[in-house]
Coordinates of C-alpha atoms in Angstrom, one line a residue:
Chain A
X1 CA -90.5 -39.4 -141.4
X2 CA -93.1 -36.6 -143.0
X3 CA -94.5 -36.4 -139.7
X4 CA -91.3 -35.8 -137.7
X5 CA -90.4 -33.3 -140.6
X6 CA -93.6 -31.7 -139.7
X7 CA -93.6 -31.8 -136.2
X8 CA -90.2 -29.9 -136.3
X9 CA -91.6 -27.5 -139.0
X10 CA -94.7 -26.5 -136.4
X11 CA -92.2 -25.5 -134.0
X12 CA -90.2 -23.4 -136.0
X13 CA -92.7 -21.8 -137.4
X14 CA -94.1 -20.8 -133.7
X15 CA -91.1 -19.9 -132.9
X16 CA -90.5 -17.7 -135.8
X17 CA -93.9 -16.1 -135.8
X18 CA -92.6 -14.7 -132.4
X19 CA -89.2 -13.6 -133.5
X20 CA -90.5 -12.2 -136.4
X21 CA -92.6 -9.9 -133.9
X22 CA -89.6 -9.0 -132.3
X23 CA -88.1 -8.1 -135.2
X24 CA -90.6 -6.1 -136.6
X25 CA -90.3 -3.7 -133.3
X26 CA -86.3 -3.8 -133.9
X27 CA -87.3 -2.3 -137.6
X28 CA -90.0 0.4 -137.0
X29 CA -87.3 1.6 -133.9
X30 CA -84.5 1.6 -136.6
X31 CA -86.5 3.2 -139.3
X32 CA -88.2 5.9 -137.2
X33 CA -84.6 7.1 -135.6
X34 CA -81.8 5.4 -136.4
X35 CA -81.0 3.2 -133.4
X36 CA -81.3 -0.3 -132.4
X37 CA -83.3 -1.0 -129.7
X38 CA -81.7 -3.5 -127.5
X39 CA -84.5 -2.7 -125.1
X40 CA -87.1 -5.0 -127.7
X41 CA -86.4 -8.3 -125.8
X42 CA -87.3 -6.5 -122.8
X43 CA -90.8 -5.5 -124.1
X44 CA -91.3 -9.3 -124.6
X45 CA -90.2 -10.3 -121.3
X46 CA -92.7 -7.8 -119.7
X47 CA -95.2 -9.2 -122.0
X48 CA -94.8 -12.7 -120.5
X49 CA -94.0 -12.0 -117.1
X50 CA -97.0 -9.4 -116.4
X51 CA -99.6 -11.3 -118.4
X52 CA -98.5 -14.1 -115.9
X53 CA -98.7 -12.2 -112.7
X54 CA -101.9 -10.4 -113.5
X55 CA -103.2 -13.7 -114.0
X56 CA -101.9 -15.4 -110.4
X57 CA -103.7 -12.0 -108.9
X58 CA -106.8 -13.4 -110.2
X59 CA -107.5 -11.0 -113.4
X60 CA -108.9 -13.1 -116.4
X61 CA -106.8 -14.2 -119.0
X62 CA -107.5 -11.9 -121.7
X63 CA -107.7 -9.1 -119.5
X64 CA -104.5 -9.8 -118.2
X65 CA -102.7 -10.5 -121.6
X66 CA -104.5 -7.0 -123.0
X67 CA -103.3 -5.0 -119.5
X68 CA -99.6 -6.5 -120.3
X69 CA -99.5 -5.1 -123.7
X70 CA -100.5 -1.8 -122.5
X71 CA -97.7 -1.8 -119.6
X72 CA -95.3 -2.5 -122.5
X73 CA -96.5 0.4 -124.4
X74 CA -96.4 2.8 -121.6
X75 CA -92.8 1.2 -120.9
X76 CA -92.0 2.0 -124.2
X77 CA -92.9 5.5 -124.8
X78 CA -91.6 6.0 -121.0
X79 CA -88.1 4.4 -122.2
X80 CA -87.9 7.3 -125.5
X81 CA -89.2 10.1 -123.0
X82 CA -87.1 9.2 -120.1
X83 CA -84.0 8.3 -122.0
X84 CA -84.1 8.8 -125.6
X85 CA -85.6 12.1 -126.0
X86 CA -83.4 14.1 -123.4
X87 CA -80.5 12.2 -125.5
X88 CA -81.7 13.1 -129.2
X89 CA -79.2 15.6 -130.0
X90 CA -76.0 12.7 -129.1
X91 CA -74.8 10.2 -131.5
X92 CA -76.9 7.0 -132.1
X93 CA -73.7 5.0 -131.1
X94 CA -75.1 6.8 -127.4
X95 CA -78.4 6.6 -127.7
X96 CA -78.1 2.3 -128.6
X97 CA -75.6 2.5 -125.4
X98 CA -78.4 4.4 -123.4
X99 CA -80.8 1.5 -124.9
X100 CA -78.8 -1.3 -123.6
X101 CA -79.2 0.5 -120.2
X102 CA -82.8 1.2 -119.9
X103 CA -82.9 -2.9 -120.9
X104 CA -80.6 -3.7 -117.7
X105 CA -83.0 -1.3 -115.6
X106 CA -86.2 -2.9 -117.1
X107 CA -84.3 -6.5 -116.5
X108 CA -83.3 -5.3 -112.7
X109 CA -87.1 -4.0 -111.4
X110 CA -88.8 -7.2 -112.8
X111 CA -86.6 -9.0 -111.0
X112 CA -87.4 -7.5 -107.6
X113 CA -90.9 -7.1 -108.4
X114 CA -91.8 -10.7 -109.7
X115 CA -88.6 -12.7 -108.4
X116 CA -86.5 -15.1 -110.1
X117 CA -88.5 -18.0 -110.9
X118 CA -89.8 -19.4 -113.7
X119 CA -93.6 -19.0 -114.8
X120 CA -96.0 -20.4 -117.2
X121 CA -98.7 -18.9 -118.4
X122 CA -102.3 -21.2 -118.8
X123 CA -102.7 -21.6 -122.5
X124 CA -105.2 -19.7 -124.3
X125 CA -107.2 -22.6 -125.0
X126 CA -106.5 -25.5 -123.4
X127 CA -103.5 -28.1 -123.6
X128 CA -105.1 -30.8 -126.1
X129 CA -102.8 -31.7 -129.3
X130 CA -104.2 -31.1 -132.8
X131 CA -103.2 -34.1 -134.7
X132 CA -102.2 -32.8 -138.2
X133 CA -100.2 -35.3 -140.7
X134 CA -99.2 -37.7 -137.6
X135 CA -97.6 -34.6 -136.1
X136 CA -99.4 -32.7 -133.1
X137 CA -99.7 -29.6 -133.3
X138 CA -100.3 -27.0 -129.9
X139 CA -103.5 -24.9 -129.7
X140 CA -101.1 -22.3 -128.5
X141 CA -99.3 -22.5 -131.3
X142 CA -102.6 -21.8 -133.8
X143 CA -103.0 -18.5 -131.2
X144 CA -99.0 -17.3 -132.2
X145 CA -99.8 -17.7 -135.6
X146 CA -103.1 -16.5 -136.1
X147 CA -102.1 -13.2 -133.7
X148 CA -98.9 -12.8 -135.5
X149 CA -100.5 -13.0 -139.0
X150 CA -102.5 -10.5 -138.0
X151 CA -100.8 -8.3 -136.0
X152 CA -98.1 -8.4 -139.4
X153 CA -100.8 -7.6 -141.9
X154 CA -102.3 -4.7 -139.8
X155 CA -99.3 -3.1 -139.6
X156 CA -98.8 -3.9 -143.4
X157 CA -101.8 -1.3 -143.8
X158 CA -101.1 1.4 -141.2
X159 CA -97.3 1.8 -142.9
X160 CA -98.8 1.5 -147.0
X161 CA -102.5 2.3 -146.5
X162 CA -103.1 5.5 -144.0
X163 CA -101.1 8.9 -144.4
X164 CA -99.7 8.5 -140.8
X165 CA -97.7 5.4 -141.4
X166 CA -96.6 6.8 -144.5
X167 CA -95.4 9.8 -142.8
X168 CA -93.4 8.0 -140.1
X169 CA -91.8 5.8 -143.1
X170 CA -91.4 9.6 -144.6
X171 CA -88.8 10.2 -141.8
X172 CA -86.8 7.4 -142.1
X173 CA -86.9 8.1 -145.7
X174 CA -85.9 12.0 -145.3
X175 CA -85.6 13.6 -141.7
X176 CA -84.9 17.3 -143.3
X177 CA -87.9 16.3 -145.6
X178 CA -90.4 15.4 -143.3
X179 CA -89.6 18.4 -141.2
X180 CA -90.1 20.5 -143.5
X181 CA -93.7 19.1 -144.2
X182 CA -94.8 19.7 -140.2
X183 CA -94.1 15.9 -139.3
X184 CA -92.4 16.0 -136.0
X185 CA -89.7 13.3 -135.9
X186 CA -90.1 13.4 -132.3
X187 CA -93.8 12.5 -132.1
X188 CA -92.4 9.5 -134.5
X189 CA -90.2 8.4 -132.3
X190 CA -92.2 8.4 -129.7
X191 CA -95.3 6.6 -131.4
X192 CA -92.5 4.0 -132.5
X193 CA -91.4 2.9 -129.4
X194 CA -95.1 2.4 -128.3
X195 CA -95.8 0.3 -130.9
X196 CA -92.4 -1.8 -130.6
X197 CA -93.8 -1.7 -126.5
X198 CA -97.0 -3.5 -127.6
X199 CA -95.5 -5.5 -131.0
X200 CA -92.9 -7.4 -127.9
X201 CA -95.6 -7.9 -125.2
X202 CA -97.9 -9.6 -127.4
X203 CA -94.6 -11.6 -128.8
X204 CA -94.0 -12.5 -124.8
X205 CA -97.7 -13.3 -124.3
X206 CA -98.1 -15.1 -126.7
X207 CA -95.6 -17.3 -126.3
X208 CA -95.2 -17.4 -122.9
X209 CA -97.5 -20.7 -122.1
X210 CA -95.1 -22.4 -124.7
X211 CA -92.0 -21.8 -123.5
X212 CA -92.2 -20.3 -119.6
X213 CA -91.0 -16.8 -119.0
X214 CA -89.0 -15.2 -116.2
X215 CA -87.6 -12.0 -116.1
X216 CA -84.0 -12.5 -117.9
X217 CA -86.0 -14.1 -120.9
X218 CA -85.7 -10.8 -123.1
X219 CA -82.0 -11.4 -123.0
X220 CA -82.2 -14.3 -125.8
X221 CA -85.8 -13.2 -127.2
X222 CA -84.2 -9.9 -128.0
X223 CA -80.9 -11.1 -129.3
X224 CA -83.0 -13.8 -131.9
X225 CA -85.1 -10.5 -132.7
X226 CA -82.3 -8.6 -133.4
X227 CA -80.5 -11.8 -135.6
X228 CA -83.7 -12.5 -137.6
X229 CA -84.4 -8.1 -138.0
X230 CA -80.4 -8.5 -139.4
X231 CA -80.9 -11.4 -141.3
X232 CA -84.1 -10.1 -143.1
X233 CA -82.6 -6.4 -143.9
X234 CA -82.8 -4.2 -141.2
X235 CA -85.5 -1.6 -141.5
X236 CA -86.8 -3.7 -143.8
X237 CA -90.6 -5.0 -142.5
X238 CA -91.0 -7.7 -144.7
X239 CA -87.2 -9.1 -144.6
X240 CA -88.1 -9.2 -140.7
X241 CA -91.2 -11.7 -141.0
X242 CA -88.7 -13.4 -143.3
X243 CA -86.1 -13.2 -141.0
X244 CA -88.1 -14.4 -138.4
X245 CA -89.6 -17.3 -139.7
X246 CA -86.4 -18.5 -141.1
X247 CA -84.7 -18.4 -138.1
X248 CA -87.3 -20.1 -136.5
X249 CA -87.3 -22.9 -138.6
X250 CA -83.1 -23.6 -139.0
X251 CA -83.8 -23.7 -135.0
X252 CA -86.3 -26.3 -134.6
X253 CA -84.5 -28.6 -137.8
X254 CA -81.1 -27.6 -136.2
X255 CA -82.7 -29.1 -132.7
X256 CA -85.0 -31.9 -134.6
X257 CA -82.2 -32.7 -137.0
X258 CA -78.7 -32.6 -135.3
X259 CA -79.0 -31.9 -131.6
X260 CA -80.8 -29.8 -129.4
X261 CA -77.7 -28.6 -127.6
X262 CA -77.0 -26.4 -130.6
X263 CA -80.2 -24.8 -131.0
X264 CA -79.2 -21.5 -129.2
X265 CA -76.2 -21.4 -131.5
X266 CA -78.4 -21.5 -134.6
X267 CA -78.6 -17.7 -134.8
X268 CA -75.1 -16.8 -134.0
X269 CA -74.2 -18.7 -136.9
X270 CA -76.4 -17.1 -139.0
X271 CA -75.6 -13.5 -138.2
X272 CA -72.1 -14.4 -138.8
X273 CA -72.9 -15.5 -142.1
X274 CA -75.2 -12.4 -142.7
X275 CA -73.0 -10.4 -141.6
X276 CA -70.0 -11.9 -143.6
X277 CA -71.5 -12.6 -147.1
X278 CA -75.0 -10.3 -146.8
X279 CA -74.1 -7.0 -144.7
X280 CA -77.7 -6.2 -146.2
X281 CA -79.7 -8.7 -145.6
X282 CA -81.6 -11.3 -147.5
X283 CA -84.1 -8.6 -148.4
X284 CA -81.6 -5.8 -147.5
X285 CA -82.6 -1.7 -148.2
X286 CA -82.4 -1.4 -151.8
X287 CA -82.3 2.0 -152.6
X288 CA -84.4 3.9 -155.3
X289 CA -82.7 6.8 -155.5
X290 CA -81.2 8.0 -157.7
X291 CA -77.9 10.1 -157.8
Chain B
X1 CA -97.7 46.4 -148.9
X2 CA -97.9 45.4 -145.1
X3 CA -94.6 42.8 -144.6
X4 CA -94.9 39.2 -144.6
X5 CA -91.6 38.1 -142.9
X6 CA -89.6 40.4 -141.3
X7 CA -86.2 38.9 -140.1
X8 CA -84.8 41.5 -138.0
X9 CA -81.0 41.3 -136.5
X10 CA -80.7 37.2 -136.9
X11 CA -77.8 35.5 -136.1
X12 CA -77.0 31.8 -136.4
X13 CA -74.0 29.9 -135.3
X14 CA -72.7 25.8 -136.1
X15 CA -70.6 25.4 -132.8
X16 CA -68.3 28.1 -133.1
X17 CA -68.6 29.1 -136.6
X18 CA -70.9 32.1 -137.3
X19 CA -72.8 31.8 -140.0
X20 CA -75.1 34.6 -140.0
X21 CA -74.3 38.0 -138.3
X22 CA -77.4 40.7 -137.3
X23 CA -79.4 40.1 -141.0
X24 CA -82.4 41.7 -141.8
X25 CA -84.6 41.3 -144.6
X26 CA -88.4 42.2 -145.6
X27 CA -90.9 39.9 -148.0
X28 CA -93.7 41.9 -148.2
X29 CA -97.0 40.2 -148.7
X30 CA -97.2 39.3 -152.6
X31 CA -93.7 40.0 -153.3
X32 CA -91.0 37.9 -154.9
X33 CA -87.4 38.3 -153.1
X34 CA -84.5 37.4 -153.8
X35 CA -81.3 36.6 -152.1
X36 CA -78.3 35.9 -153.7
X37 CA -75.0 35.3 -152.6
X38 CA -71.2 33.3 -152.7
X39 CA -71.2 29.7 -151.7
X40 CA -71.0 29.3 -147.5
X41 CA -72.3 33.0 -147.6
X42 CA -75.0 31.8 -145.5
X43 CA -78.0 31.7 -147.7
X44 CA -78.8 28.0 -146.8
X45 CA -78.6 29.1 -143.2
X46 CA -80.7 31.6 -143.3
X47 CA -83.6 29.5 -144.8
X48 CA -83.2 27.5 -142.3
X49 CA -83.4 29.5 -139.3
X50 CA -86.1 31.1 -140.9
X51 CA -88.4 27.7 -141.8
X52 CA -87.5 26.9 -137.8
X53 CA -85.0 23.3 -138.7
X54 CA -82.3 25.6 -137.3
X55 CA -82.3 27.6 -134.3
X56 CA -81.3 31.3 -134.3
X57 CA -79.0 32.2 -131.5
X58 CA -80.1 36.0 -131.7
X59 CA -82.6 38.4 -133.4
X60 CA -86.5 38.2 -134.5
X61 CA -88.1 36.2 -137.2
X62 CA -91.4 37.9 -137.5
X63 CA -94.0 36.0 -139.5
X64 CA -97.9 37.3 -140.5
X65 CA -97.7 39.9 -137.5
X66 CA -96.5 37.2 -135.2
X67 CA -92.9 36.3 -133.6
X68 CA -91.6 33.0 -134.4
X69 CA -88.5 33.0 -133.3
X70 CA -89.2 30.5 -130.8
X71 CA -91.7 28.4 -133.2
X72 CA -91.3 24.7 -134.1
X73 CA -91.2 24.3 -137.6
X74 CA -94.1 22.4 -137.6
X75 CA -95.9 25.3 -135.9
X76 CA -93.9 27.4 -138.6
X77 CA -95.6 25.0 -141.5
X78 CA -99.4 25.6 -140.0
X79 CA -98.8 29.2 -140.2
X80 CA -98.4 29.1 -143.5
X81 CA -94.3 29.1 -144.1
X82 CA -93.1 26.3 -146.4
X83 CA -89.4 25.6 -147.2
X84 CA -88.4 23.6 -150.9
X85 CA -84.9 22.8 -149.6
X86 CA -81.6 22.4 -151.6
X87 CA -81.0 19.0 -153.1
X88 CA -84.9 18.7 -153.4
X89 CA -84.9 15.8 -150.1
X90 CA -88.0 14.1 -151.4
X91 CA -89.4 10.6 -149.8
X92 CA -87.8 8.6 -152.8
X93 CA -88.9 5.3 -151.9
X94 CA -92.1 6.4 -151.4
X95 CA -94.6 7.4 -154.2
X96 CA -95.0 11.0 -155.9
X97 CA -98.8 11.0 -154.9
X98 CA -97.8 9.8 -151.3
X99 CA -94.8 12.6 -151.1
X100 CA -97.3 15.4 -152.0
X101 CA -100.4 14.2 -150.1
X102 CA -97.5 14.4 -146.9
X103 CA -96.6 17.4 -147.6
X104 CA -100.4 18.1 -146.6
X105 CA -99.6 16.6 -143.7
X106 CA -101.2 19.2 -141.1
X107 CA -104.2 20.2 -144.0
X108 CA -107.2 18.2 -143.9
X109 CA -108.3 15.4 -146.6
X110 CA -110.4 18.4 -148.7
X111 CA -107.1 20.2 -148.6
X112 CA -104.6 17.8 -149.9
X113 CA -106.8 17.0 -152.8
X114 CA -107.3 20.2 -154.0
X115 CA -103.8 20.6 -153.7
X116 CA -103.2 17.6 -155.7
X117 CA -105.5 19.3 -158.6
X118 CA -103.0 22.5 -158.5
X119 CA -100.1 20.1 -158.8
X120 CA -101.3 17.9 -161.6
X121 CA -102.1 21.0 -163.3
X122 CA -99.0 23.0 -162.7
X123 CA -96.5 20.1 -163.6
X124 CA -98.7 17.4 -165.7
X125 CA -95.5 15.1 -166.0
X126 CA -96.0 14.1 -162.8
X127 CA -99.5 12.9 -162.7
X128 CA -98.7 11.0 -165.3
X129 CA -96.1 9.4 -163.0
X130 CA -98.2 9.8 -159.7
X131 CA -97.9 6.0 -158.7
X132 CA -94.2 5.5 -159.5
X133 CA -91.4 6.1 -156.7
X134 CA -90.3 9.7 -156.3
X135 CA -86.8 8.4 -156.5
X136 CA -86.9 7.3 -159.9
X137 CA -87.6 10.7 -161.5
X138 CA -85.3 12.6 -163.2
X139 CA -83.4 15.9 -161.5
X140 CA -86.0 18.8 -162.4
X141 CA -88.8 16.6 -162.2
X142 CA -87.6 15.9 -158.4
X143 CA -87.5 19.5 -158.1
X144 CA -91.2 20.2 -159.7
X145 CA -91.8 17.1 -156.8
X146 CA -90.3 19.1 -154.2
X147 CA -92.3 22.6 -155.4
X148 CA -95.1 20.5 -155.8
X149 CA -94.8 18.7 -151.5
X150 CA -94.6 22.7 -150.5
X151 CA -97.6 23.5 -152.1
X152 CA -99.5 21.0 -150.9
X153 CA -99.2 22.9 -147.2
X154 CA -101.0 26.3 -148.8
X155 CA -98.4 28.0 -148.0
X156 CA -98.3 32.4 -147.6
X157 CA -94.6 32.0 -148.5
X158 CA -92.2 30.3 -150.0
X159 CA -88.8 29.5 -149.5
X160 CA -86.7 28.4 -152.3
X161 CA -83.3 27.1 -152.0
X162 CA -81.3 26.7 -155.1
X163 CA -84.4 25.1 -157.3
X164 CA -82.5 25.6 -160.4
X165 CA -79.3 23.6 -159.0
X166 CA -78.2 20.9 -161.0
X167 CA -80.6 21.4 -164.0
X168 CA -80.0 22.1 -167.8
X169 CA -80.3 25.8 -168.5
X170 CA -83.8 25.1 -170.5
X171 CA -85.0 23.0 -167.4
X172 CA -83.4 25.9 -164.7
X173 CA -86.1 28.4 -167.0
X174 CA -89.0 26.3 -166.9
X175 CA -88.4 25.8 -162.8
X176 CA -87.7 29.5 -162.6
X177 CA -90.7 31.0 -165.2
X178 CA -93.3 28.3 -162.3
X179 CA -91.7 30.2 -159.5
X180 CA -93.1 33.6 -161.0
X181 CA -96.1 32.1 -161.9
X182 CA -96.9 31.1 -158.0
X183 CA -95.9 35.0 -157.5
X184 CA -98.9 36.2 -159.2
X185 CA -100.8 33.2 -158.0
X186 CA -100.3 35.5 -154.8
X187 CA -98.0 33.2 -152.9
X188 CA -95.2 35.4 -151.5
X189 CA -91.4 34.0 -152.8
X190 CA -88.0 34.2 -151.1
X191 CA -85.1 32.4 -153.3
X192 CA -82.5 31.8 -153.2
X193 CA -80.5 31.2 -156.0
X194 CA -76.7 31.1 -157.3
X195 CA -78.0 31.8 -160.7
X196 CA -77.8 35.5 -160.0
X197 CA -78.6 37.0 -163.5
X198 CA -81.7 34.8 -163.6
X199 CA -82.9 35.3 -160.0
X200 CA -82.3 39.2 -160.6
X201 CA -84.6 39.2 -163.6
X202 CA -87.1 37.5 -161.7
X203 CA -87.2 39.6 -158.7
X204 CA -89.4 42.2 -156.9
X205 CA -86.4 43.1 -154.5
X206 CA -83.2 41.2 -153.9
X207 CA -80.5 41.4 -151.3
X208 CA -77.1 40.4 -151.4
X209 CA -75.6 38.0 -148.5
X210 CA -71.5 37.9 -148.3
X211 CA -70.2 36.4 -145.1
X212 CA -72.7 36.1 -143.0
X213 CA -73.9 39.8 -143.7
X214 CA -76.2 41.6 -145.4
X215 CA -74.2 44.2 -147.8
X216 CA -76.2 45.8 -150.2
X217 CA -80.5 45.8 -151.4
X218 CA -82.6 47.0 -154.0
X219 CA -85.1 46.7 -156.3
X220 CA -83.7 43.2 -158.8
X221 CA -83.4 45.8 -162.2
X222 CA -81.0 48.4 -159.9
X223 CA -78.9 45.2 -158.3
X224 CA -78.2 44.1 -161.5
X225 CA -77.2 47.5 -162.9
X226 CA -74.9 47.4 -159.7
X227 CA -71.5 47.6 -161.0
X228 CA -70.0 45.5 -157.7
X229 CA -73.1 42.9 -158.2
X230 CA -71.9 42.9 -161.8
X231 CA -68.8 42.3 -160.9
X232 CA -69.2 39.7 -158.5
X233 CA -72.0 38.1 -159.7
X234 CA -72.9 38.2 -163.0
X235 CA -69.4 37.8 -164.4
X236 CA -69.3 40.9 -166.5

């Protein structure tokens, strides 16, 4: 009873670890500028899917997992300076459009460059359950947790404890403001999309010996990103890891629980919800300005 | 006294709509300038164009002997320009020590906190406050906040939009008797202001925008003997 309980927990708690990464890229895009990236799942697919085909070439793993999140990154800041930036002066109702576009593109040239199938990246470290509490318990799944934690509290002290997160929170905060000090809101956006590259790459590689990758998997990664960056408050970095860990978990007790048919639904439910009862978020922006 | 800035013939435009036809104005190095004007005369324009957030569709902003017309305003902010803007626009969520040490943003470590030393000591209230969020201060102390940000870039001069907006007439003299006080600090000063009488008072040399255009200068004691400026301006 515990044990099932726990078994289901383990899962959702993988899985959230990895939406809330995808979240957290979803937020720092949306706080630096404005506009929802619907490119994210796209950064995790690439994560996945180079990691495993740098891997099948013959490169180690870590090396092959480290190259991927730096082909994200470049992806990334080539998706702001090819598409975004020549854009910045149109609506952000155009520049989410021009997002959703550069995600099809993305979508279209893994395709022809990896194919269509299915892949599975080798675990980090081997395949052998961890019994905890009668419920087993993946090495992989210690690797999306640890990295996640980690990856969440670094970023936790580049946006509160050095002057250059501060100043990219500074304009999301105050565009005019920040301006006005010398910070360039282009550089911003620019350094945001790189880090969203890399935060979704090591999302997809991460996870990708857990639940295979192929080159439409941003489709759903980045949707759940988007529902669990929505459910948390959007811009908001800790309402993401919320978000992300929630939705993880209504997922795998959804699946455990009532039937696994219905897991996929699990977030669509929720963002109606959300979007019905909390249009902020659990944790949504509160504002301390005052007027 | 060499010129600081030297706008020269500047014209702006939103769209269609001209905002600023062929001005030209002087700050010379040291001085305190002011500009005042009508609302939509253009004064908030022309800060703008000159602190490089808006561009100028014609004429020269000339800046320390050098043309900036074509400068970012980050460029514009190294070079020693610095812009408090109306409505103050501070960082609210973030902290007052974290707004001013960003508005050292292109000064080094040594920089921003001896700049932080001149702001405690200029506006104690908010080093008392340093750690709490910018957005919960009051009206002037947001605006001592914003004085405080532009500081922190050691800037040659200053633009002030409207500092006294919005605050009690005993508040509007403290912000306005801090902006002399940077004058003889040797920080050159061009504000803006609605608060004609006071900015007048205040002023080494003051020019009067009205529609976009230049229409009449002089020494601040001889524009407010102006009979027209009276008229117009100091509702008498």
């Amino acid at each position: 009873m515990l044990s099932e309980f726990l078994q289901f927990l383990f899962a959702g708690v993988t899985s959230g670890s990895i939406y809330a990464l995808a979240a957290l890229g979803f937020a720092i895009i949306f706080n630096a500028s404005g506009v929802i990236n619907f490119a994210q799942g796209e950064f995790i697919m690439l994560g996945g899917m180079v990691s495993v085909a740098l891997a099948a070439a013959g490169l180690p793993l870590p090396f092959a997992v480290v190259a991927s999140v730096l082909v994200s990154v470049v992806v990334g800041i080539g998706v702001e300076k090819g598409a975004i930036e020549p854009a910045r002066r149109a609506e952000t109702v155009t520049l989410i459009i021009i997002t959703i576009g550069a995600s099809i593109l993305i979508q279209g040239l893994a395709q022809v460059i990896f194919g269509k199938g299915q892949h599975a990246l080798q675990p980090f470290s081997g395949d052998t359950p961890i019994l905890v509490g009668g419920a087993s318990l993946l090495p992989q799944s210690l690797w999306v947790l640890g990295v996640s934690a980690i990856v969440v509290a670094a970023l936790w002290g580049f946006f509160n404890r050095t002057l250059a997160g501060k100043a990219m929170l500074a304009v999301s905060y105050n565009r005019l403001g920040a301006q006005l000090v010398g910070i360039e809101p282009r550089r911003v956006w620019l350094v945001a999309f790189g880090l969203s590259g890399g935060l979704g790459a090591v999302a997809g590689a991460l996870s990708a010996p857990i639940t295979m990758t192929s080159y439409d998997a941003g489709l759903m990664l980045g949707l759940k990103g988007f529902v669990a960056a929505t459910l948390g408050g959007l811009g908001n970095g800790l309402g993401a890891v919320v978000g992300g860990l929630l939705l993880g978990v209504a997922e795998a007790m959804t699946a455990g629980y009532v039937s696994s048919a219905y897991k996929d639904a699990v977030p669509f439910v929720l963002i109606l919800l959300v979007l019905v009862f909390l249009p902020r978020g659990l944790l949504g922006a509160r504002s301390a300005d005052r007027v | 006294m060499a010129d600081l800035l030297h706008v020269d013939g500047l014209d702006a435009a939103y769209g269609r709509i001209r905002a600023l036809e062929g001005v030209s104005l002087r700050v010379p190095d040291g001085a305190l300038v002011a500009l005042i004007g009508a609302n939509g005369a253009g004064k908030t324009t022309l800060l703008r164009t000159v602190s490089g957030v808006q561009p100028a569709a014609g004429g020269r902003v000339r800046f320390a002997g050098n043309d900036i017309t074509r400068w970012s305003s980050q460029q514009r902010v190294k070079a020693g320009l610095a812009q408090v803007p109306e409505g103050r626009q501070v960082f609210g969520p973030l902290s007052i020590e974290d707004n001013l040490r960003l508005g050292g943003w292109l000064r080094t470590e040594a920089e921003r906190t001896a700049g932080l030393e001149r702001v405690w000591a200029l506006f104690p209230v908010l080093a008392e406050k340093r750690a709490l969020p910018a957005g919960t201060l009051s009206g002037g102390q947001q605006q001592m906040l914003a004085i405080g940000r532009a500081l922190l870039s050691k800037p040659r001069l200053l633009l002030l939009d409207e500092p006294s907006m919005g605050l009690s007439p005993k508040l509007a003299a403290e912000v306005l008797a801090t902006v002399r006080a940077l004058r003889d600090d040797g920080i050159s000063v061009l504000l803006v202001e609605q608060n004609a009488a006071a900015a007048l008072a205040l002023a080494d040399h003051a020019y009067v925008l009205e529609a976009g255009r230049i229409v009449l200068e002089g020494p601040g004691a001889q524009l407010r003997a102006d009979p027209q400026v009276q008229a117009a301006y100091l509702g008498l």
